[in-house]
PDB file of C-alpha atoms and ligand atoms in Angstrom:
ATOM      1  CA  MET N  13      -8.872   0.620  34.100  1.00 57.00           C
ATOM      2  CA  VAL N  14      -5.502   2.601  35.422  1.00 63.00           C
ATOM      3  CA  GLN N  15      -2.238   0.438  34.076  1.00 61.00           C
ATOM      4  CA  ALA N  16      -0.733  -0.932  36.984  1.00 57.00           C
ATOM      5  CA  ASP N  17       2.788  -0.458  36.956  1.00 75.00           C
ATOM      6  CA  ALA N  18       3.730   2.495  34.608  1.00 85.00           C
ATOM      7  CA  PRO N  19       7.002   1.966  33.490  1.00 88.00           C
ATOM      8  CA  ALA N  20       7.626   6.260  33.414  1.00 91.00           C
ATOM      9  CA  LYS N  21       5.645   6.300  36.197  1.00 88.00           C
ATOM     10  CA  HIS N  22       9.443   7.667  38.125  1.00 91.00           C
ATOM     11  CA  LEU N  23       8.826  11.359  35.946  1.00 95.00           C
ATOM     12  CA  TRP N  24       5.315  11.896  36.840  1.00 96.00           C
ATOM     13  CA  ARG N  25       4.151  13.854  39.595  1.00 96.00           C
ATOM     14  CA  ASN N  26       1.128  13.724  40.527  1.00 96.00           C
ATOM     15  CA  PRO N  27      -0.231  11.653  43.561  1.00 95.00           C
ATOM     16  CA  LEU N  28      -3.267  11.220  40.971  1.00 96.00           C
ATOM     17  CA  PRO N  29      -3.001   8.883  37.208  1.00 96.00           C
ATOM     18  CA  LEU N  30      -4.412  11.190  33.946  1.00 97.00           C
ATOM     19  CA  VAL N  31      -7.912   9.771  32.848  1.00 98.00           C
ATOM     20  CA  LEU N  32      -8.074   8.968  28.877  1.00 98.00           C
ATOM     21  CA  ALA N  33     -11.945   9.983  27.425  1.00 98.00           C
ATOM     22  CA  SER N  34     -12.135   7.488  25.179  1.00 97.00           C
ATOM     23  CA  LYS N  35     -12.799   3.656  23.427  1.00 95.00           C
ATOM     24  CA  SER N  36      -9.689   3.954  20.272  1.00 95.00           C
ATOM     25  CA  GLN N  37      -8.179   1.252  20.967  1.00 95.00           C
ATOM     26  CA  ALA N  38      -5.314   3.563  19.255  1.00 96.00           C
ATOM     27  CA  ARG N  39      -5.807   6.296  21.523  1.00 97.00           C
ATOM     28  CA  ARG N  40      -4.914   3.651  24.510  1.00 97.00           C
ATOM     29  CA  ASP N  41      -2.299   2.377  22.571  1.00 97.00           C
ATOM     30  CA  LEU N  42      -0.840   5.868  21.993  1.00 97.00           C
ATOM     31  CA  LEU N  43      -1.240   6.817  25.858  1.00 97.00           C
ATOM     32  CA  THR N  44       0.291   3.663  27.080  1.00 96.00           C
ATOM     33  CA  ALA N  45       3.535   3.958  24.988  1.00 95.00           C
ATOM     34  CA  THR N  46       4.206   6.980  27.574  1.00 97.00           C
ATOM     35  CA  GLY N  47       4.613   4.980  29.912  1.00 96.00           C
ATOM     36  CA  LEU N  48       2.596   7.456  32.285  1.00 96.00           C
ATOM     37  CA  PRO N  49       0.079   6.069  34.358  1.00 96.00           C
ATOM     38  CA  PHE N  50      -3.697   6.448  33.381  1.00 97.00           C
ATOM     39  CA  GLU N  51      -7.150   5.346  33.886  1.00 96.00           C
ATOM     40  CA  CYS N  52      -9.343   4.254  29.868  1.00 96.00           C
ATOM     41  CA  LEU N  53     -12.995   5.766  30.488  1.00 97.00           C
ATOM     42  CA  ASP N  54     -15.346   6.036  27.592  1.00 94.00           C
ATOM     43  CA  ALA N  55     -16.799   9.573  27.194  1.00 90.00           C
ATOM     44  CA  SER N  56     -19.782   8.065  24.566  1.00 85.00           C
ATOM     45  CA  ILE N  57     -21.079  11.591  24.471  1.00 88.00           C
ATOM     46  CA  ASP N  58     -23.552  11.762  21.509  1.00 89.00           C
ATOM     47  CA  GLU N  59     -20.825  13.311  19.045  1.00 87.00           C
ATOM     48  CA  ARG N  60     -23.902  14.380  16.476  1.00 87.00           C
ATOM     49  CA  ALA N  61     -26.099  16.477  18.582  1.00 88.00           C
ATOM     50  CA  VAL N  62     -22.629  17.957  19.249  1.00 88.00           C
ATOM     51  CA  GLU N  63     -21.208  18.441  16.142  1.00 88.00           C
ATOM     52  CA  ASP N  64     -25.253  18.499  13.927  1.00 89.00           C
ATOM     53  CA  PRO N  65     -24.410  22.129  14.843  1.00 91.00           C
ATOM     54  CA  LEU N  66     -22.253  23.195  13.763  1.00 91.00           C
ATOM     55  CA  ARG N  67     -21.396  21.797  10.861  1.00 88.00           C
ATOM     56  CA  ARG N  68     -25.203  23.492  10.056  1.00 89.00           C
ATOM     57  CA  GLN N  69     -23.525  27.717  11.044  1.00 91.00           C
ATOM     58  CA  GLY N  70     -20.746  25.931   8.194  1.00 88.00           C
ATOM     59  CA  GLY N  71     -17.803  24.571  11.198  1.00 90.00           C
ATOM     60  CA  GLN N  72     -14.684  24.025  10.409  1.00 94.00           C
ATOM     61  CA  ALA N  73     -13.036  21.080  11.148  1.00 95.00           C
ATOM     62  CA  ALA N  74     -10.645  22.316  13.255  1.00 96.00           C
ATOM     63  CA  ASP N  75     -13.933  23.306  15.295  1.00 96.00           C
ATOM     64  CA  ILE N  76     -15.742  20.828  14.909  1.00 96.00           C
ATOM     65  CA  ALA N  77     -12.684  18.594  16.035  1.00 97.00           C
ATOM     66  CA  ALA N  78     -12.392  20.545  18.550  1.00 97.00           C
ATOM     67  CA  HIS N  79     -15.183  21.146  20.583  1.00 96.00           C
ATOM     68  CA  LEU N  80     -15.424  17.296  20.150  1.00 96.00           C
ATOM     69  CA  ALA N  81     -12.382  16.129  22.392  1.00 98.00           C
ATOM     70  CA  ARG N  82     -13.406  19.397  24.469  1.00 98.00           C
ATOM     71  CA  ALA N  83     -17.206  17.452  25.060  1.00 97.00           C
ATOM     72  CA  LYS N  84     -15.545  13.905  25.519  1.00 98.00           C
ATOM     73  CA  ALA N  85     -12.906  15.477  28.707  1.00 98.00           C
ATOM     74  CA  LEU N  86     -15.647  17.626  29.983  1.00 97.00           C
ATOM     75  CA  ALA N  87     -18.123  15.016  30.566  1.00 97.00           C
ATOM     76  CA  ILE N  88     -15.788  12.514  31.742  1.00 97.00           C
ATOM     77  CA  GLY N  89     -14.195  15.231  34.145  1.00 96.00           C
ATOM     78  CA  ALA N  90     -17.550  15.388  36.512  1.00 95.00           C
ATOM     79  CA  ARG N  91     -17.413  11.607  36.921  1.00 96.00           C
ATOM     80  CA  ARG N  92     -13.145  13.038  37.371  1.00 96.00           C
ATOM     81  CA  PRO N  93     -13.426  15.858  38.996  1.00 96.00           C
ATOM     82  CA  ASP N  94      -9.281  15.999  40.356  1.00 97.00           C
ATOM     83  CA  HIS N  95      -7.847  14.241  37.788  1.00 98.00           C
ATOM     84  CA  LEU N  96      -7.024  15.915  34.455  1.00 98.00           C
ATOM     85  CA  VAL N  97      -8.900  14.767  32.490  1.00 98.00           C
ATOM     86  CA  ILE N  98      -8.010  14.399  28.308  1.00 98.00           C
ATOM     87  CA  GLY N  99     -10.652  14.360  24.976  1.00 98.00           C
ATOM     88  CA  ALA N 100      -9.929  14.758  21.387  1.00 98.00           C
ATOM     89  CA  ASP N 101     -10.801  14.347  18.053  1.00 97.00           C
ATOM     90  CA  GLN N 102     -10.439  13.858  15.495  1.00 96.00           C
ATOM     91  CA  VAL N 103     -11.556  15.050  12.068  1.00 96.00           C
ATOM     92  CA  LEU N 104     -10.980  14.568   7.801  1.00 97.00           C
ATOM     93  CA  SER N 105     -11.565  17.853   5.338  1.00 97.00           C
ATOM     94  CA  LEU N 106     -10.404  16.163   1.457  1.00 98.00           C
ATOM     95  CA  GLU N 107     -11.051  20.321  -0.461  1.00 95.00           C
ATOM     96  CA  GLY N 108     -14.677  21.666   2.037  1.00 92.00           C
ATOM     97  CA  ALA N 109     -15.968  18.687   2.738  1.00 95.00           C
ATOM     98  CA  LEU N 110     -16.091  16.679   6.263  1.00 94.00           C
ATOM     99  CA  PHE N 111     -15.659  12.849   6.881  1.00 93.00           C
ATOM    100  CA  SER N 112     -15.792  11.391   9.620  1.00 87.00           C
ATOM    101  CA  LYS N 113     -15.535   7.124  10.107  1.00 91.00           C
ATOM    102  CA  PRO N 114     -17.068   5.568   7.059  1.00 95.00           C
ATOM    103  CA  ARG N 115     -20.172   3.317   8.118  1.00 95.00           C
ATOM    104  CA  ASP N 116     -18.233   0.534   6.053  1.00 97.00           C
ATOM    105  CA  LEU N 117     -17.217  -1.447   3.750  1.00 97.00           C
ATOM    106  CA  ASP N 118     -18.765   0.333   0.951  1.00 97.00           C
ATOM    107  CA  GLU N 119     -18.855   3.224   1.812  1.00 97.00           C
ATOM    108  CA  ALA N 120     -14.172   2.920   3.007  1.00 98.00           C
ATOM    109  CA  ALA N 121     -13.912   2.126  -0.027  1.00 98.00           C
ATOM    110  CA  ASP N 122     -15.930   5.340  -1.710  1.00 97.00           C
ATOM    111  CA  HIS N 123     -13.925   6.996   0.408  1.00 97.00           C
ATOM    112  CA  LEU N 124     -10.611   6.182  -0.074  1.00 98.00           C
ATOM    113  CA  ALA N 125     -11.402   6.741  -4.155  1.00 98.00           C
ATOM    114  CA  ARG N 126     -12.397  10.023  -3.175  1.00 98.00           C
ATOM    115  CA  PHE N 127      -8.730  10.722  -1.507  1.00 98.00           C
ATOM    116  CA  SER N 128      -7.309   8.952  -3.349  1.00 98.00           C
ATOM    117  CA  GLY N 129      -4.597  10.896  -5.606  1.00 98.00           C
ATOM    118  CA  LYS N 130      -5.064  13.970  -3.513  1.00 98.00           C
ATOM    119  CA  THR N 131      -4.022  15.861  -0.420  1.00 98.00           C
ATOM    120  CA  HIS N 132      -6.119  15.465   2.578  1.00 98.00           C
ATOM    121  CA  GLU N 133      -5.496  17.084   6.329  1.00 98.00           C
ATOM    122  CA  LEU N 134      -6.380  15.030   9.498  1.00 98.00           C
ATOM    123  CA  HIS N 135      -7.882  17.750  12.553  1.00 98.00           C
ATOM    124  CA  ALA N 136      -6.018  15.544  15.773  1.00 98.00           C
ATOM    125  CA  ALA N 137      -8.163  18.189  18.726  1.00 98.00           C
ATOM    126  CA  LEU N 138      -7.264  17.464  22.089  1.00 98.00           C
ATOM    127  CA  CYS N 139      -8.270  18.498  25.337  1.00 98.00           C
ATOM    128  CA  VAL N 140      -6.869  18.454  28.943  1.00 98.00           C
ATOM    129  CA  THR N 141      -9.118  19.660  31.193  1.00 98.00           C
ATOM    130  CA  ARG N 142      -9.598  19.269  35.049  1.00 98.00           C
ATOM    131  CA  GLY N 143     -12.027  20.740  37.188  1.00 96.00           C
ATOM    132  CA  GLY N 144     -14.262  21.275  34.764  1.00 96.00           C
ATOM    133  CA  ARG N 145     -12.600  24.044  33.598  1.00 98.00           C
ATOM    134  CA  VAL N 146     -10.234  23.610  30.180  1.00 98.00           C
ATOM    135  CA  LEU N 147      -6.593  23.625  30.705  1.00 98.00           C
ATOM    136  CA  PHE N 148      -5.454  23.399  27.348  1.00 98.00           C
ATOM    137  CA  GLU N 149      -6.549  22.885  24.222  1.00 98.00           C
ATOM    138  CA  GLY N 150      -4.721  22.633  20.603  1.00 98.00           C
ATOM    139  CA  VAL N 151      -6.423  21.172  16.629  1.00 98.00           C
ATOM    140  CA  PRO N 152      -2.644  19.706  15.110  1.00 98.00           C
ATOM    141  CA  VAL N 153      -3.201  19.068  11.601  1.00 98.00           C
ATOM    142  CA  ALA N 154      -1.917  16.306   9.193  1.00 98.00           C
ATOM    143  CA  ARG N 155      -1.632  16.820   4.923  1.00 98.00           C
ATOM    144  CA  MET N 156      -1.808  13.044   3.958  1.00 98.00           C
ATOM    145  CA  ARG N 157      -0.938  13.272  -0.289  1.00 98.00           C
ATOM    146  CA  MET N 158      -2.594  10.621  -1.380  1.00 98.00           C
ATOM    147  CA  ARG N 159      -1.115   8.173  -4.134  1.00 98.00           C
ATOM    148  CA  VAL N 160      -3.340   7.579  -7.147  1.00 98.00           C
ATOM    149  CA  LEU N 161      -5.426   4.182  -6.514  1.00 98.00           C
ATOM    150  CA  SER N 162      -6.933   2.230  -8.819  1.00 98.00           C
ATOM    151  CA  PRO N 163     -10.135   0.930  -8.049  1.00 98.00           C
ATOM    152  CA  VAL N 164      -8.917  -3.386  -8.885  1.00 98.00           C
ATOM    153  CA  PHE N 165      -6.117  -1.719  -5.433  1.00 98.00           C
ATOM    154  CA  ILE N 166      -9.311   0.237  -3.501  1.00 98.00           C
ATOM    155  CA  LYS N 167     -11.355  -3.627  -3.799  1.00 98.00           C
ATOM    156  CA  ALA N 168      -7.635  -5.605  -2.626  1.00 98.00           C
ATOM    157  CA  TYR N 169      -6.928  -2.502  -0.389  1.00 98.00           C
ATOM    158  CA  ILE N 170     -10.526  -2.964   1.281  1.00 98.00           C
ATOM    159  CA  GLU N 171      -9.680  -6.618   1.810  1.00 98.00           C
ATOM    160  CA  ALA N 172      -6.929  -7.117   2.592  1.00 97.00           C
ATOM    161  CA  ALA N 173      -8.061  -4.648   5.917  1.00 97.00           C
ATOM    162  CA  GLY N 174     -11.381  -5.712   6.178  1.00 97.00           C
ATOM    163  CA  THR N 175     -13.098  -3.855   9.677  1.00 95.00           C
ATOM    164  CA  ASN N 176     -10.579  -2.137  10.696  1.00 95.00           C
ATOM    165  CA  ALA N 177     -10.532   0.048   7.353  1.00 96.00           C
ATOM    166  CA  LEU N 178     -14.238   0.963   9.823  1.00 96.00           C
ATOM    167  CA  SER N 179     -11.946   2.116  12.894  1.00 93.00           C
ATOM    168  CA  SER N 180     -10.267   5.460  11.661  1.00 94.00           C
ATOM    169  CA  VAL N 181     -11.799   8.596  10.535  1.00 92.00           C
ATOM    170  CA  GLY N 182      -9.709   8.096   6.795  1.00 95.00           C
ATOM    171  CA  ALA N 183     -10.287   4.247   6.885  1.00 96.00           C
ATOM    172  CA  TYR N 184      -7.169   3.192   7.706  1.00 97.00           C
ATOM    173  CA  GLN N 185      -4.186   2.752   9.915  1.00 96.00           C
ATOM    174  CA  LEU N 186      -1.015   3.826   8.214  1.00 96.00           C
ATOM    175  CA  GLU N 187       0.998   1.723  10.917  1.00 94.00           C
ATOM    176  CA  HIS N 188      -0.738  -1.100   9.160  1.00 95.00           C
ATOM    177  CA  LEU N 189      -1.864  -1.325   5.795  1.00 97.00           C
ATOM    178  CA  GLY N 190      -2.126   1.803   5.176  1.00 97.00           C
ATOM    179  CA  VAL N 191       1.007   3.567   4.588  1.00 97.00           C
ATOM    180  CA  HIS N 192       0.150   1.841   1.093  1.00 97.00           C
ATOM    181  CA  LEU N 193      -1.949   4.151   0.595  1.00 98.00           C
ATOM    182  CA  PHE N 194       0.195   7.544   0.559  1.00 98.00           C
ATOM    183  CA  GLU N 195       2.778   8.976  -1.719  1.00 98.00           C
ATOM    184  CA  GLU N 196       4.020  12.225   1.086  1.00 98.00           C
ATOM    185  CA  ILE N 197       3.164  12.121   5.015  1.00 98.00           C
ATOM    186  CA  GLU N 198       3.344  16.054   6.534  1.00 98.00           C
ATOM    187  CA  GLY N 199       2.279  16.102   9.879  1.00 97.00           C
ATOM    188  CA  ASP N 200       3.642  13.751  14.129  1.00 96.00           C
ATOM    189  CA  GLN N 201       2.672   9.734  13.513  1.00 96.00           C
ATOM    190  CA  SER N 202       0.486  10.104  17.120  1.00 98.00           C
ATOM    191  CA  THR N 203      -1.348  13.380  16.092  1.00 98.00           C
ATOM    192  CA  ILE N 204      -2.480  10.702  12.056  1.00 97.00           C
ATOM    193  CA  LEU N 205      -3.062   7.855  14.907  1.00 97.00           C
ATOM    194  CA  GLY N 206      -5.266  10.301  16.376  1.00 97.00           C
ATOM    195  CA  LEU N 207      -2.842  11.604  20.137  1.00 98.00           C
ATOM    196  CA  PRO N 208      -1.043  14.853  19.178  1.00 98.00           C
ATOM    197  CA  LEU N 209       1.702  13.490  22.495  1.00 98.00           C
ATOM    198  CA  ILE N 210       4.036  15.679  22.037  1.00 98.00           C
ATOM    199  CA  PRO N 211       1.782  19.088  22.206  1.00 98.00           C
ATOM    200  CA  LEU N 212       0.507  16.964  25.337  1.00 98.00           C
ATOM    201  CA  LEU N 213       3.551  15.913  26.850  1.00 98.00           C
ATOM    202  CA  ALA N 214       4.664  20.053  27.047  1.00 98.00           C
ATOM    203  CA  PHE N 215       2.052  21.064  28.247  1.00 98.00           C
ATOM    204  CA  LEU N 216       2.312  18.102  31.569  1.00 98.00           C
ATOM    205  CA  ARG N 217       5.099  19.327  31.621  1.00 98.00           C
ATOM    206  CA  ASP N 218       4.626  22.977  32.097  1.00 98.00           C
ATOM    207  CA  GLU N 219       1.662  21.766  34.245  1.00 97.00           C
ATOM    208  CA  GLY N 220       4.284  20.213  37.056  1.00 97.00           C
ATOM    209  CA  SER N 221       2.430  17.334  37.039  1.00 98.00           C
ATOM    210  CA  LEU N 222       5.077  15.583  34.517  1.00 97.00           C
ATOM    211  CA  LEU N 223       9.142  15.705  34.977  1.00 96.00           C
ATOM    212  CA  GLY N 224      10.769  19.445  32.582  1.00 93.00           C
TER     213      GLY N 224
HETATM  214  N1  LIG T  24      -5.131   2.657  14.756  1.00 68.69           N
HETATM  215  C1  LIG T  24      -4.904   3.727  13.793  1.00 68.69           C
HETATM  216  N2  LIG T  24      -5.973   4.830  14.015  1.00 68.69           N
HETATM  217  C2  LIG T  24      -6.249   6.021  13.921  1.00 68.69           C
HETATM  218  C3  LIG T  24      -5.973   6.144  12.749  1.00 68.69           C
HETATM  219  N3  LIG T  24      -6.316   7.318  11.889  1.00 68.69           N
HETATM  220  C4  LIG T  24      -7.573   8.362  12.714  1.00 68.69           C
HETATM  221  N4  LIG T  24      -7.328   6.593  14.130  1.00 68.69           N
HETATM  222  C5  LIG T  24      -8.291   7.150  14.014  1.00 68.69           C
HETATM  223  C6  LIG T  24      -8.544   7.482  15.501  1.00 68.69           C
HETATM  224  C7  LIG T  24      -9.703   7.498  16.697  1.00 68.69           C
HETATM  225  O1  LIG T  24      -9.896   6.067  17.566  1.00 68.69           O
HETATM  226  C8  LIG T  24     -10.486   7.384  15.463  1.00 68.69           C
HETATM  227  C9  LIG T  24     -10.921   8.466  14.965  1.00 68.69           C
HETATM  228  O2  LIG T  24     -12.877   9.047  15.438  1.00 68.69           O
HETATM  229  P1  LIG T  24     -12.343  10.016  16.933  1.00 68.69           P
HETATM  230  O3  LIG T  24     -12.166  10.946  16.572  1.00 68.69           O
HETATM  231  O4  LIG T  24     -14.748   9.734  16.468  1.00 68.69           O
HETATM  232  O5  LIG T  24     -12.690   8.694  18.001  1.00 68.69           O
HETATM  233  P2  LIG T  24     -13.015   7.230  18.343  1.00 68.69           P
HETATM  234  O6  LIG T  24     -15.474   7.544  18.499  1.00 68.69           O
HETATM  235  O7  LIG T  24     -12.978   6.313  17.388  1.00 68.69           O
HETATM  236  O8  LIG T  24     -13.445   7.631  19.363  1.00 68.69           O
HETATM  237  P3  LIG T  24     -13.077   8.035  21.462  1.00 68.69           P
HETATM  238  O9  LIG T  24     -14.734   9.305  20.598  1.00 68.69           O
HETATM  239  O10 LIG T  24     -11.951   8.781  21.292  1.00 68.69           O
HETATM  240  O11 LIG T  24     -13.524   7.052  22.667  1.00 68.69           O
HETATM  241  O12 LIG T  24      -9.680   7.092  14.390  1.00 68.69           O
HETATM  242  C10 LIG T  24      -5.041   5.386  12.097  1.00 68.69           C
HETATM  243  O13 LIG T  24      -3.693   5.619  11.000  1.00 68.69           O
HETATM  244  N5  LIG T  24      -4.266   4.173  12.752  1.00 68.69           N
END
């Protein structure tokens, strides 16, 4: 799918559209908001095969997210060797423990109970490749101070959010009901939603594909 009539196509200097190596609706929506022409392709990599050895070696959240973002971009880059390909990945860390997307609503409730009253970090890795070469990498971090959540609130929140609580690493969608969970947020909204747009657009301007 290439965004047909990209609103910001006049800013785009590259004859080829961007490629987003992702199945994430949040990432697709974020890149759509930039108005740039892009195509979406699901990288479908075996994330466990990348992540598990790194976790066994004591890999940190940022390092694991960076490896996964790079693997996704390179996987799709093999199918689009002339395009700029964007890979992204997000890992949540809380006091050294790493969290992935909850598998079911019970686990989502368990995650929220563990995050309650504490500050967790979202490590949002971004990687841009072309022709098998990594051109840009970065892992911006957002710090999310969650308010103290009662078990009654968590139950009601999970019932209201439903399966949307399973589509993100923190069991919340900040732009929807997730906003009820927080006392304070430090970081860019696009970093929190999983595709850091500010550093991405800065790279694209420096690289010459985007009008500066
Ligand atoms: N709508 C929404 N999504 C969020 C939020 N925070 C994180 N996410 C999403 C973005 C990603 O889809 C997901 C992070 O999981 P991953 O980095 O493993 O990506 P995912 O497997 O979803 O897609 P991908 O690997 O890019 O095909 O969480 C939020 O506040 N709102």
